[in-house]
Coordinates of C-alpha atoms and ligand atoms in Angstrom, one line a residue:
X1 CA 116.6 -169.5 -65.9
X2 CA 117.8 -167.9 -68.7
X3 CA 116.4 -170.7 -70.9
X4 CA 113.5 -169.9 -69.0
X5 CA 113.4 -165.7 -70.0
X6 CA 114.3 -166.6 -73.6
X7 CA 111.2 -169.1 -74.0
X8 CA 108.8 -166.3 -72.5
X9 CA 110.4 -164.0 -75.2
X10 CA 109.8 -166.5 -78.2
X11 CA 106.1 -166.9 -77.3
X12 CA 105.6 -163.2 -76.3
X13 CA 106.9 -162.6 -79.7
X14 CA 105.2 -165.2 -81.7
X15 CA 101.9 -164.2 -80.6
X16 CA 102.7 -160.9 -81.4
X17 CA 104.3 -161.6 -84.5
X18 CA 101.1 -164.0 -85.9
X19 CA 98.2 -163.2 -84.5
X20 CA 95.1 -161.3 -86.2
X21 CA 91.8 -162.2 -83.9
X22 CA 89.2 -160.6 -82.5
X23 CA 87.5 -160.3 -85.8
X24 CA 84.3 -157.8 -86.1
X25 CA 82.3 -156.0 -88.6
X26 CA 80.7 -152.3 -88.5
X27 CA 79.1 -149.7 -90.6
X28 CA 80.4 -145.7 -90.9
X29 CA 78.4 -144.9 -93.7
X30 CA 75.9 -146.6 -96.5
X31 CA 75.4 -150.4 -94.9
X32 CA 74.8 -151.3 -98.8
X33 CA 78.2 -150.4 -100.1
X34 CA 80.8 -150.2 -97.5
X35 CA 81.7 -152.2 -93.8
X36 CA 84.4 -151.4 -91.5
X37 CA 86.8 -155.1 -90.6
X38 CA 88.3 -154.8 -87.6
X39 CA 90.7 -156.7 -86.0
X40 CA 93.4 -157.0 -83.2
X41 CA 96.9 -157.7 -83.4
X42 CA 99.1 -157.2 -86.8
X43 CA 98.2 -154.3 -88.9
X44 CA 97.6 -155.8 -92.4
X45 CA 96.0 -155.9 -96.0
X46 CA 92.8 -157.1 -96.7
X47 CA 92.0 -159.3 -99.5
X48 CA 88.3 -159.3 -100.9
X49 CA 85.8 -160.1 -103.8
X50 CA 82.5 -161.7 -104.3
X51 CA 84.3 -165.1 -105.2
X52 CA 85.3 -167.5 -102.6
X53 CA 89.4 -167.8 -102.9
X54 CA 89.3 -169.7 -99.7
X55 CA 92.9 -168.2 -98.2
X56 CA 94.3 -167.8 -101.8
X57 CA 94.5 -164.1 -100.7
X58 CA 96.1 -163.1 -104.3
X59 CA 93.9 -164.5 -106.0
X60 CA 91.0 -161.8 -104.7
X61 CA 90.5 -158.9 -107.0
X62 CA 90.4 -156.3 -104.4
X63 CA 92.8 -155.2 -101.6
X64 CA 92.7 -152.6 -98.7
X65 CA 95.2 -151.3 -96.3
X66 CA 94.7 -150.2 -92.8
X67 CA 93.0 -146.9 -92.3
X68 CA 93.1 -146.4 -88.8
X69 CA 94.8 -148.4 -85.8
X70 CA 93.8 -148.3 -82.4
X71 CA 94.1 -149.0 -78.8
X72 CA 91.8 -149.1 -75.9
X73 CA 92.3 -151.5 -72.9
X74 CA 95.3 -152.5 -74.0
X75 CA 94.7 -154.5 -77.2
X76 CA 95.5 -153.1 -80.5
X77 CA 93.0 -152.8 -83.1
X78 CA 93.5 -152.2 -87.0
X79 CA 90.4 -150.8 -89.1
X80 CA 90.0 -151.4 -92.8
X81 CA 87.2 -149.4 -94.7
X82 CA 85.8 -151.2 -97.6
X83 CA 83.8 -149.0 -99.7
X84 CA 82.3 -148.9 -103.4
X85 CA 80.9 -152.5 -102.5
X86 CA 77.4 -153.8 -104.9
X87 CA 74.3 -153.7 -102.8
X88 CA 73.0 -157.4 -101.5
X89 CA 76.0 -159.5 -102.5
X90 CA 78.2 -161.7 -100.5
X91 CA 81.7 -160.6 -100.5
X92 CA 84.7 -163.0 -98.8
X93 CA 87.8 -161.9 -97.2
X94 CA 90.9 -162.7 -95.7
X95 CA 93.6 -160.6 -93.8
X96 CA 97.0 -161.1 -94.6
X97 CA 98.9 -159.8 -91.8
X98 CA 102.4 -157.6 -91.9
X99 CA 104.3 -161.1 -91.2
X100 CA 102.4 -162.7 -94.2
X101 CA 100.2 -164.8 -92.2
X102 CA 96.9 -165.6 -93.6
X103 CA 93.8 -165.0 -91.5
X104 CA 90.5 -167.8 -91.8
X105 CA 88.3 -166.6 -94.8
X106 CA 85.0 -164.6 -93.6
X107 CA 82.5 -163.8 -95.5
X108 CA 79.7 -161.0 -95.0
X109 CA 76.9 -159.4 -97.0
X110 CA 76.0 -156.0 -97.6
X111 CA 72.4 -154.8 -97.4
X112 CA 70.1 -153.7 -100.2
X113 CA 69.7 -150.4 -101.5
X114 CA 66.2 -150.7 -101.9
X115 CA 63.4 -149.8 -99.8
X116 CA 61.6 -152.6 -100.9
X117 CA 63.6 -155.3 -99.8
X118 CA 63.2 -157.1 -96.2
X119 CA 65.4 -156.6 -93.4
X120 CA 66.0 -159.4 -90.2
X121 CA 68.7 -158.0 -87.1
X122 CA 69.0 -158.7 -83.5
X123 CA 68.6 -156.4 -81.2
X124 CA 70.0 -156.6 -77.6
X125 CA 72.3 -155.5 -74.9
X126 CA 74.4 -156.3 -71.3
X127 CA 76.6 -159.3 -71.9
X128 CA 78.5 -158.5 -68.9
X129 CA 79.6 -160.7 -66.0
X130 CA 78.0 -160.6 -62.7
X131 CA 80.2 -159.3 -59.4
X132 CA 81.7 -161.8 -57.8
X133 CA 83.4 -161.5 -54.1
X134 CA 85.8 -164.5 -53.9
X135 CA 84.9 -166.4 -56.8
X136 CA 81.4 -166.4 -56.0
X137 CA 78.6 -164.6 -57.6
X138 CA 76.9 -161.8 -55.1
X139 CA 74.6 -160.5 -58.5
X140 CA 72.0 -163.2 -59.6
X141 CA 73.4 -165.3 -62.2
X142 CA 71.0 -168.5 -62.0
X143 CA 72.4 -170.4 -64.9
X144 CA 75.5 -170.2 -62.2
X145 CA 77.6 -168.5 -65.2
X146 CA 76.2 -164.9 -66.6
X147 CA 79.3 -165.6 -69.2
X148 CA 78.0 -168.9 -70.6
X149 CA 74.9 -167.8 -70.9
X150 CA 75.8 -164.8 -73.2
X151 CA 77.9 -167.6 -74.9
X152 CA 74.7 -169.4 -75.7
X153 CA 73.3 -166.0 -77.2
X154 CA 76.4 -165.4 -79.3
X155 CA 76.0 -169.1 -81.2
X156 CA 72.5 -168.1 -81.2
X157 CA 73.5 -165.1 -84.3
X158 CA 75.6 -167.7 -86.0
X159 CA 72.6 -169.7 -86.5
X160 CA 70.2 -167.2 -87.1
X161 CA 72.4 -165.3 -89.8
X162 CA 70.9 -161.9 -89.2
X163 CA 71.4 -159.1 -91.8
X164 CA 72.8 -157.1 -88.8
X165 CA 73.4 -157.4 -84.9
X166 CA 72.2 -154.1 -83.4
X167 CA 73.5 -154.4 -79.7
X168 CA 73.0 -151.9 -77.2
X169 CA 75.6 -151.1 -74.6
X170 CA 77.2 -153.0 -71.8
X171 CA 80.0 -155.3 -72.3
X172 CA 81.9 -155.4 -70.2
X173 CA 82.0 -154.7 -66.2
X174 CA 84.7 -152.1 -66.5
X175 CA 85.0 -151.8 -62.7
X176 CA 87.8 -150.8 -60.8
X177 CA 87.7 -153.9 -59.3
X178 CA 88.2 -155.8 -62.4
X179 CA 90.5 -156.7 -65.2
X180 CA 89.1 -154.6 -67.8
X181 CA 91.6 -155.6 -70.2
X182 CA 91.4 -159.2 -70.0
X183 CA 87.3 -158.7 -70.3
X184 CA 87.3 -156.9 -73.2
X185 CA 89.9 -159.6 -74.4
X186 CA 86.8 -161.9 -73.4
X187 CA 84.3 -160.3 -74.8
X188 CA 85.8 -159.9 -77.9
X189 CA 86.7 -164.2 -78.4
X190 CA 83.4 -164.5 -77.4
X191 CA 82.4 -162.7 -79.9
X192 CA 84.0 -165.4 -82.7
X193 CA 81.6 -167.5 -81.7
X194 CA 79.0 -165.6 -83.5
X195 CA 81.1 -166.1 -86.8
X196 CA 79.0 -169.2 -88.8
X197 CA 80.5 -172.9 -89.8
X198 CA 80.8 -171.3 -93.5
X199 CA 82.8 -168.3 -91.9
X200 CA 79.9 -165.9 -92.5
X201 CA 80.1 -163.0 -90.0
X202 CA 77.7 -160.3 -88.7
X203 CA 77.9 -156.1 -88.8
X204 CA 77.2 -154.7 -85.2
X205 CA 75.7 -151.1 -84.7
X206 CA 76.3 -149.7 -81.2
X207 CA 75.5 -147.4 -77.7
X208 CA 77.3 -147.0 -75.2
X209 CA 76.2 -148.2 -72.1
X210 CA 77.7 -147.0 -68.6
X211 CA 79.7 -149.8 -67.9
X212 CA 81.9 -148.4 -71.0
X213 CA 84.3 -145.8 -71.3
X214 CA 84.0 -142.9 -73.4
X215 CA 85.9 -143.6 -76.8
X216 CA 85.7 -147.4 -76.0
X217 CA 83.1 -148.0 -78.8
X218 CA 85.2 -145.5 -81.2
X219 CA 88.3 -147.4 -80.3
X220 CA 86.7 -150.7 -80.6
X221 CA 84.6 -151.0 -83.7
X222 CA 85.4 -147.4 -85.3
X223 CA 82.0 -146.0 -85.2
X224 CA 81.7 -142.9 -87.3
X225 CA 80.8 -140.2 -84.7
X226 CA 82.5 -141.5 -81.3
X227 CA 79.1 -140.8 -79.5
X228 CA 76.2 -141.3 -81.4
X229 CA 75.3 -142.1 -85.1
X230 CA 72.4 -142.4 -87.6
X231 CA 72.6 -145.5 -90.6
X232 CA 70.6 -145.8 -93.4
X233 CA 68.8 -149.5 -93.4
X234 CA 68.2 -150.6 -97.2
X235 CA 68.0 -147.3 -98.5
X236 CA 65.2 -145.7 -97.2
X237 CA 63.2 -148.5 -95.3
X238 CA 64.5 -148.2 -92.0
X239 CA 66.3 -145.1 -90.7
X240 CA 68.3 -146.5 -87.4
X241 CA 69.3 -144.0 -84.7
X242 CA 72.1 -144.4 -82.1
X243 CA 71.7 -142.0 -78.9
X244 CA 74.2 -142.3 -76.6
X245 CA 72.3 -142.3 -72.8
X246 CA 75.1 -141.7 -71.0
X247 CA 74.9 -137.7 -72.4
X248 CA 72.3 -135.8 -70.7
X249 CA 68.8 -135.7 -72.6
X250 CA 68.3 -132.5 -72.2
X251 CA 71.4 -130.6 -71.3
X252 CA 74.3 -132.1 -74.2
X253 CA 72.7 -129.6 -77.0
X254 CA 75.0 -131.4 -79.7
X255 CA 73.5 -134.7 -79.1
X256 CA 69.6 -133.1 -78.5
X257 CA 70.4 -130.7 -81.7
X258 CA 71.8 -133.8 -83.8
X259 CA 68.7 -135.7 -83.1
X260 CA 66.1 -133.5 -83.7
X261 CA 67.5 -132.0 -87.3
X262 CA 68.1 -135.4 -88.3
X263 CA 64.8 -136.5 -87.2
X264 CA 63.2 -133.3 -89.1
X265 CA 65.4 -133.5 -92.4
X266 CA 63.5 -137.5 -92.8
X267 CA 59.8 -136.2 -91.9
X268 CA 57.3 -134.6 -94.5
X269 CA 60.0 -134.6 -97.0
X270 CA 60.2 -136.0 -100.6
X271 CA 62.1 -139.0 -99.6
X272 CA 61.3 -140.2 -95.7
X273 CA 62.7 -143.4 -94.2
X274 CA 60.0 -146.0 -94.5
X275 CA 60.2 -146.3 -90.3
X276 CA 63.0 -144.6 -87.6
X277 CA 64.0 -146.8 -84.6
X278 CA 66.1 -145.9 -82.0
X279 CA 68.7 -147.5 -80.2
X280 CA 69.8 -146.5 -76.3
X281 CA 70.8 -148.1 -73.4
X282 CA 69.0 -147.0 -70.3
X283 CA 65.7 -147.7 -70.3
X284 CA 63.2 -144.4 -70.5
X285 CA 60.7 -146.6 -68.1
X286 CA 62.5 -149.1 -66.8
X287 CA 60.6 -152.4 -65.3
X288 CA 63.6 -153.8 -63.7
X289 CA 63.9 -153.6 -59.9
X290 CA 64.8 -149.7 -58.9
X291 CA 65.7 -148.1 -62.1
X292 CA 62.1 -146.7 -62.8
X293 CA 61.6 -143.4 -64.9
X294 CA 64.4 -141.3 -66.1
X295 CA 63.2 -137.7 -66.6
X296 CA 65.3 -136.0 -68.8
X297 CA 64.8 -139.2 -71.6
X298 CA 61.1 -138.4 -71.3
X299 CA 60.9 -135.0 -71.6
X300 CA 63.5 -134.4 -74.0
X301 CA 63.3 -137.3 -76.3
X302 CA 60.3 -138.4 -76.1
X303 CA 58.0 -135.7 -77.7
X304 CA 60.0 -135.8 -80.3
X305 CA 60.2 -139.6 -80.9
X306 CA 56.4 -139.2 -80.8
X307 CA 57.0 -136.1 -82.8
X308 CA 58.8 -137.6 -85.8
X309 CA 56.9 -141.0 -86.3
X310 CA 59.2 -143.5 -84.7
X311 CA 57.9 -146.3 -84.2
X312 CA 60.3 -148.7 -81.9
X313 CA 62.7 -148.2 -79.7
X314 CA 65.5 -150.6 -78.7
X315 CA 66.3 -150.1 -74.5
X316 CA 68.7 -152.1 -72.3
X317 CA 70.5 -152.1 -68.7
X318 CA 67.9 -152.9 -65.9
X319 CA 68.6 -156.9 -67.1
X320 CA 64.5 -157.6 -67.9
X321 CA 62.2 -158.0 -70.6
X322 CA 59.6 -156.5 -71.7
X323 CA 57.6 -155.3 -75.0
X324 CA 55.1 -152.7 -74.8
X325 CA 51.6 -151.8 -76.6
X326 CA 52.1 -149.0 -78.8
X327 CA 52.1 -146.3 -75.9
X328 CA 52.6 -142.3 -75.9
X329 CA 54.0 -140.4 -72.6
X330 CA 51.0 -138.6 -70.4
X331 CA 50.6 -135.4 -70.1
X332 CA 53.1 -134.7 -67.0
X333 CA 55.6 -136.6 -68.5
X334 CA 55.2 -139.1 -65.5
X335 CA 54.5 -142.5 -67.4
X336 CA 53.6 -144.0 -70.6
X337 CA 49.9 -144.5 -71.3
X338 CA 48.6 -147.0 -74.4
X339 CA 48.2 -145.6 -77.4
X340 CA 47.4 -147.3 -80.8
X341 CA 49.8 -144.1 -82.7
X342 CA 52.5 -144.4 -80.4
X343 CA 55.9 -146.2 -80.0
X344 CA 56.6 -149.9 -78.7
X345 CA 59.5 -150.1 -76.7
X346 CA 61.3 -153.4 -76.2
X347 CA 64.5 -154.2 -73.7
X348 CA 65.6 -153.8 -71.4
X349 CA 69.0 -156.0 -71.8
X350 CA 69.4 -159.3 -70.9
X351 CA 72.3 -160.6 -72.8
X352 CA 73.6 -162.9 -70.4
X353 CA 74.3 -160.1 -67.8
X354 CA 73.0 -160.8 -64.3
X355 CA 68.8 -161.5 -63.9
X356 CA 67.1 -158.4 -61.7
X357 CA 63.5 -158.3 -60.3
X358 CA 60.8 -156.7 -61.8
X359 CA 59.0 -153.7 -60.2
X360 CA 55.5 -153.6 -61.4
X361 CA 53.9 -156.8 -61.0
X362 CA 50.5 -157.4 -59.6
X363 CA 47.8 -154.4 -59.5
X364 CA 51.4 -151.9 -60.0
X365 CA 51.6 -153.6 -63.5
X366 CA 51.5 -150.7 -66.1
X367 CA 48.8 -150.9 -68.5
X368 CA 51.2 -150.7 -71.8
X369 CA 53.3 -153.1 -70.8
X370 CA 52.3 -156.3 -73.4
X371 CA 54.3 -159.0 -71.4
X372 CA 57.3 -158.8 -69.0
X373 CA 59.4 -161.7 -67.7
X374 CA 63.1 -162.2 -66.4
X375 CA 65.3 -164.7 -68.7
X376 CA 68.5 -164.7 -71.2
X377 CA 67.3 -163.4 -74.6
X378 CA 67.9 -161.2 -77.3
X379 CA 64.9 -159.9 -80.3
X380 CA 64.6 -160.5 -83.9
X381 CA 63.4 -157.5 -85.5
X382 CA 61.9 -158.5 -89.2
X383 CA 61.4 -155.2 -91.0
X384 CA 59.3 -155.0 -94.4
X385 CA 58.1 -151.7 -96.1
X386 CA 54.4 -152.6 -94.9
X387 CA 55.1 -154.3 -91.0
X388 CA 57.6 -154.8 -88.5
X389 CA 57.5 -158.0 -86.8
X390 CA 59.5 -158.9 -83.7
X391 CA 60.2 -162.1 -81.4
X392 CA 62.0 -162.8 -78.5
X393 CA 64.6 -165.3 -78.7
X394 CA 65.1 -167.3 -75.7
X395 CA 68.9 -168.5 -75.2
X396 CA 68.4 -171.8 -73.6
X397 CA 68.0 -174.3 -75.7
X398 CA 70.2 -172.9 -78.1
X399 CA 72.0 -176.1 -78.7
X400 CA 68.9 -177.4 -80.1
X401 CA 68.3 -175.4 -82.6
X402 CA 68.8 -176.2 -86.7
X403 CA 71.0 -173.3 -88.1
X404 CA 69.6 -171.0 -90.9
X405 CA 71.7 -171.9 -94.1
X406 CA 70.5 -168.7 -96.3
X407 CA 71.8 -165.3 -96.9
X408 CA 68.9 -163.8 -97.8
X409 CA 67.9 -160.4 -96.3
X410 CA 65.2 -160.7 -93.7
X411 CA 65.0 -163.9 -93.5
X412 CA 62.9 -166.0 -90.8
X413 CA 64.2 -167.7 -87.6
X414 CA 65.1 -171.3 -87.8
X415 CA 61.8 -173.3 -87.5
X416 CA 62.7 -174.5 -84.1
X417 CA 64.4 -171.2 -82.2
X418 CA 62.5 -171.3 -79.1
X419 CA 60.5 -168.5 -78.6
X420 CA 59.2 -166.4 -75.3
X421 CA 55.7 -167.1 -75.5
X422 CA 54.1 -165.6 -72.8
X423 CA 50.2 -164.7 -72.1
X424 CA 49.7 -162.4 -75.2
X425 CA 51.5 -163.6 -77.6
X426 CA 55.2 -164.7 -79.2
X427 CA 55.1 -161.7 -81.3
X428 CA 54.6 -158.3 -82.0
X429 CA 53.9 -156.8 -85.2
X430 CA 53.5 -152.9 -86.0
X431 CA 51.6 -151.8 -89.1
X432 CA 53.2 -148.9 -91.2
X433 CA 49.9 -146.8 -91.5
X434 CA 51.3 -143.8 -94.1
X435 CA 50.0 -140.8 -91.8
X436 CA 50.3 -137.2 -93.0
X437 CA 53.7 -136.5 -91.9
X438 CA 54.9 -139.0 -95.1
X439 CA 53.1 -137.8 -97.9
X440 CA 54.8 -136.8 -100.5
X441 CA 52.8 -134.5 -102.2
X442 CA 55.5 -131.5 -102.5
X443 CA 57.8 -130.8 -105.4
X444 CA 59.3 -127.3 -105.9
X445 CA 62.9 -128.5 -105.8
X446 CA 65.1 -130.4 -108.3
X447 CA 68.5 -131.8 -108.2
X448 CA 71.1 -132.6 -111.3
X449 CA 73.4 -134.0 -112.1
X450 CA 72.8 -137.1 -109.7
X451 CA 74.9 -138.8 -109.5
X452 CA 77.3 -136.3 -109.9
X453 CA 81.0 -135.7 -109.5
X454 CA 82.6 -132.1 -108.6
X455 CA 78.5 -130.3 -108.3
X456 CA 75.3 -130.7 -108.2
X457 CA 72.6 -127.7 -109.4
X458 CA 69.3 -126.7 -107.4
X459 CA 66.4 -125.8 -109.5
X460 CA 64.1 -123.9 -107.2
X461 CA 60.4 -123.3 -108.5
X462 CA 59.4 -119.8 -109.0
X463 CA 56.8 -119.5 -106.1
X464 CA 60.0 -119.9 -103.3
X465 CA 61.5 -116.7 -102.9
X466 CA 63.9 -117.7 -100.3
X467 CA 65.5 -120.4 -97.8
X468 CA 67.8 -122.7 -97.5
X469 CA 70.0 -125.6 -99.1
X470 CA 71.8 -127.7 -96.4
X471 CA 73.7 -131.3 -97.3
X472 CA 73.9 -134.0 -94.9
X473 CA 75.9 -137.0 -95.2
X474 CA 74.9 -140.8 -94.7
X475 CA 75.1 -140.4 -90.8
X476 CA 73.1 -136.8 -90.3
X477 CA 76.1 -135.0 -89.8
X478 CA 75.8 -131.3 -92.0
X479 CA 78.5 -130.7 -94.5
X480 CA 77.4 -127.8 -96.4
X481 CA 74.6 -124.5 -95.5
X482 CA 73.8 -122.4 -97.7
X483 CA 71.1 -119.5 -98.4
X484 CA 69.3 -118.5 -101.5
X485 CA 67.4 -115.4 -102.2
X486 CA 65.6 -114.6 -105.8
X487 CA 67.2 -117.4 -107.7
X488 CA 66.2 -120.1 -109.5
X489 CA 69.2 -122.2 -109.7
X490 CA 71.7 -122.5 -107.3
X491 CA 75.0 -124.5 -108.4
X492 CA 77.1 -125.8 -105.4
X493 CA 80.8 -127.0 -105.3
X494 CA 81.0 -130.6 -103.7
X495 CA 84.7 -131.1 -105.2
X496 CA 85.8 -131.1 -101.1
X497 CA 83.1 -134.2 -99.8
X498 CA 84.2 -137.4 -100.0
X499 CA 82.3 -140.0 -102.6
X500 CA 79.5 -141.5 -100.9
X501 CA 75.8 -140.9 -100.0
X502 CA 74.6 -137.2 -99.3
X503 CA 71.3 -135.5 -98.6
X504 CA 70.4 -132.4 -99.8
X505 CA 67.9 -130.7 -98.1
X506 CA 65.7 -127.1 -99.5
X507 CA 63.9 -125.5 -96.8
X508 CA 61.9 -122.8 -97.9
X509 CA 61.6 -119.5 -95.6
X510 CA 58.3 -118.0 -94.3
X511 CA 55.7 -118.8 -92.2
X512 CA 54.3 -122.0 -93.9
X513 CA 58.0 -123.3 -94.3
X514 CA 58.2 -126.4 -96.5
X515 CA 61.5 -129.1 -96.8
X516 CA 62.2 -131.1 -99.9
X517 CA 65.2 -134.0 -99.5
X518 CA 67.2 -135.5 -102.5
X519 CA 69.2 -138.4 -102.3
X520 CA 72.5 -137.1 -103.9
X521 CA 75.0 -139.7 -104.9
X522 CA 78.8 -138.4 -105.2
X523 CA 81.6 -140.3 -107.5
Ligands
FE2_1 FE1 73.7 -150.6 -68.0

C-alpha cells in the first residue's frame, strides 16, 4: 500500500513537475506586432525569433517571462505577451519550463500592417458535447459523437492555415451536471489538433457564449477587456468587434457606450477601417428550432451596425447554418428584410455541438435568408480591400483533404476542401462600395511627432474654434479626453501610455460637428 501511495505521488508530481500543454495563441492589442502564448502547467520563459532553432531554446535571440498566470476550472494557465514583433513574418518558439523542460517548437505569423494586404480566418462557434442521460445521447448528435465531429473541424484549421481562427462562444457544456474541469481539459487537447505537421499554430479571437462563465475567456486565453474587445485586422482593412451577448443589448450602457464610440471614432474620419465585422454568439434572428428573434439585439445593435457601415456579422448558438442576402431590420424592429446596403449575417454555430431543427422552412422561409441547412461546419472569411468572400466548410470529409503548405496571408482553401454548395451558390461575396460615410475629404487636424515618444502636438486649423481631443488605444478603450478652446496647438503628455498603437481623435464642437482620426504610434 504504501508502495502504492508513493507511486501516485511520483506521477502526480512528475506531471506537475514537466508538463507545459494546452498550447494557444491570442491577440490584446496590434495582431501585426504582438500575440499572447498561453499555456497550462509550469510557468516558464519563452524563447522566440524568426529563425527556426528547432528546441535549441538558447539559441533564439529573444526571451519573455510570464506576465500573468491564471486559473479557471482548475487548470493553471501562464500568459506570455510578445510585443514589438515585425509585421507579416513568421516567428518560432519554444517554452522552456521552470524545471528546464523544453516544450515542441511552434511557429505562428503575425498579420500585416497594411491595409492592402489579404486576410483568410475562420469563423465559427459551439464545439460543445451533447447531453447525455446514461452514456447515451438525449441531444441529436447524428455522427453518434458531437466530440469527434468538432475533432474533424479542429484538423480542418491545421490544414487550412488561416491567418486567424475567430470562434464564437460555446465550448464547453459547463452544466452542473458535468465535469467542467475535465471538459475544458478536453477542449483545450482538442484544440492541439489544430496545431499543423510543421508546428504552425493559429491566434483565436473570442465571445462568450452562455454555456461559459464570466471571466472564463479572460482566464483562458487573456483577452484584453474580460467582456468584449475590438482588434485591428491588417491595419486598417478590417476593424473586428467582439460583443459579448450574454450582456443585455440595451440595458449594460458600458458595453452599448463602448460599441457605439468605437463604431463612431472609425466612420467619416480621416483613417476608417476598410470594413467592421462583428462577432456574437446568440443569433439576432435565429433559424434554428425555437430561438427566433431577440429584441434587445435588434433594437439596440442593430441600427447602429446598419448605422456605421458594417458589413457582416459572425452569429452562433442555435447549432444551424445559414448566410443571408445583404438584409436591413424593418421598420418595427420585427424581422430582417433584403436589402442590397445592408449587412449579411452568417452562423449560427455548428462546431460539432449537437444538430437542431430549423424553423422557417417551406412558405415561413424568410426572404433574406440565401441558403439554410443543418451540418458540422465552420466559414472561411477571405477579406481583400475591394471584396469579402466567404465559404462554408463542411467537416466531413476532412480526412480527404490536401493540407495548405503556405503562410501567406489570405490565402485560398485547399483545392479539394468540400464545400456546402447548396441551391444558390458555394459562396458569398460582398462588394466594398466606398459610400459617403468613408470619404475622406476632411483635413483641419495634424499630428507630430508620429511616431513619437513622451508627446504628440495637435495642430488645429484656424476655422475650429473649439472641441475635443480624445486617444484611444488599439482595442477602443479611451485613455486620454481633453478640450481645446481658441488654440491652435495643443501639446499632450503621453509619458504615462504604454508603447503601442493609439488613436487620436479631434472632434470639432458646434452644430455641423466634424471628427478627424490619426494613427499615433508610441515608442
Ligand atoms: Fe449558445
Amino acid at each position: 500500500m504504501k508502495k502504492l501511495v508513493f507511486l501516485f505521488a511520483l506521477l502526480f508530481s512528475i506531471e506537475n513537475f514537466a508538463a507545459t500543454n494546452h498550447f494557444t495563441l491570442s491577440y490584446r492589442d496590434d495582431p501585426s506586432s504582438s500575440i499572447v502564448i498561453g499555456w497550462s502547467g509550469d510557468n516558464g520563459i519563452v524563447h522566440y525569433g524568426t529563425t527556426d532553432f528547432g528546441i535549441t531554446y538558447n539559441s533564439y535571440p529573444n526571451s519573455k517571462t510570464v506576465d500573468r498566470t491564471a486559473t479557471a476550472h482548475g487548470i493553471n494557465r501562464n500568459f506570455a505577451r510578445l510585443t514589438g514583433l515585425s509585421p507579416n513574418s513568421v516567428y518560432y518558439f519554444v517554452v522552456r519550463d521552470a524545471g528546464g523542460t523544453i516544450s515542441a517548437r511552434f511557429k505562428f505569423k503575425t498579420l500585416s500592417d497594411n491595409p492592402n494586404d489579404p486576410v483568410g480566418f475562420i469563423s465559427g462557434g459551439d464545439t460543445r458535447d451533447g447531453f447525455k442521460l446514461f452514456g447515451a445521447y438525449i441531444e441529436n448528435c447524428p455522427s453518434g459523437n458531437c466530440l469527434e465531429q468538432k475533432r474533424k473541424g479542429n484538423r480542418l484549421v491545421a490544414k487550412i492555415r488561416p491567418d486567424f481562427v475567430a470562434f464564437n462562444g460555446d465550448f464547453v457544456m459547463n452544466q452542473v451536471t458535468s465535469n467542467t474541469n475535465a471538459e475544458w481539459n478536453e477542449w483545450l487537447n482538442d484544440w492541439q489538433l489544430t496545431i499543423s505537421q510543421d508546428g504552425r499554430m493559429y491566434p483565436m479571437t473570442f465571445t462568450q457564449g452562455n454555456h461559459e462563465d464570466n471571466q472564463d475567456i479572460y482566464n483562458f486565453f487573456d483577452v484584453p477587456m474580460e467582456e468584449y474587445y475590438a482588434l485591428n485586422i491588417n491595419n486598417g482593412l478590417l476593424r473586428l468587434y467582439m460583443l459579448n451577448s450574454e450582456l443585455n443589448p440595451c440595458t449594460n450602457t458600458a458595453q452599448l457606450n463602448w460599441i457605439s464610440t468605437d463604431l463612431q471614432n472609425h466612420t467619416n474620419t480621416l483613417n476608417p477601417p476598410t470594413w467592421k465585422f462583428i462577432q456574437y454568439h446568440v443569433s439576432t434572428f435565429a433559424m434554428g428550432n425555437g430561438y427566433g428573434l431577440v429584441t434587445d439585439q435588434m433594437n439596440c445593435w442593430v441600427n447602429l451596425f446598419e448605422q456605421y457601415g458594417v458589413k457582416l456579422c459572425m452569429e452562433s448558438h442555435s447549432h444551424v447554418t445559414k448566410w443571408t442576402l445583404p438584409c436591413k431590420k424593418n421598420t418595427n424592429g420585427t424581422d430582417f428584410v433584403p436589402d442590397p446596403e445592408g449587412i449579411v449575417y452568417i452562423g449560427e454555430g455548428n462546431w460539432g455541438a449537437p444538430h437542431r431543427t430549423l424553423d422557417y422552412t417551406g412558405t415561413n422561409r424568410k426572404p433574406y435568408i440565401k441558403d439554410q441547412e443543418v451540418f458540422d461546419n465552420f466559414f472561411y472569411v477571405q477579406v481583400n480591400p475591394n471584396q469579402t468572400t466567404i465559404q462554408c466548410v463542411k467537416f466531413d470529409g476532412e480526412e480527404n483533404v490536401t493540407a495548405n503548405t503556405t503562410d501567406d496571408l489570405g490565402k485560398d482553401l485547399p483545392s479539394n476542401a468540400v464545400l456546402w454548395n447548396p441551391a444558390n451558390g458555394n459562396n458569398i461575396v460582398i462588394s466594398n462600395q466606398i459610400g459617403g460615410l468613408n470619404q475622406n475629404t476632411l483635413s483641419f487636424s495634424s499630428v507630430l511627432p508620429n511616431p513619437t515618444k513622451n508627446y504628440v502636438k495637435v495642430k488645429i486649423e484656424n476655422s475650429v474654434t473649439s472641441g475635443t481631443i480624445s486617444i484611444y488605444n488599439a482595442l477602443g478603450k479611451e485613455v486620454l479626453n481633453q478640450k481645446f478652446e481658441n488654440t491652435q496647438e495643443v501639446k499632450l503628455d503621453l509619458e504615462k501610455m504604454s508603447t503601442g498603437t493609439y488613436y487620436l481623435f479631434v472632434k470639432t464642437d458646434g452644430k455641423n460637428s466634424k471628427i478627424e482620426s490619426h494613427r499615433i504610434i508610441k515608442h
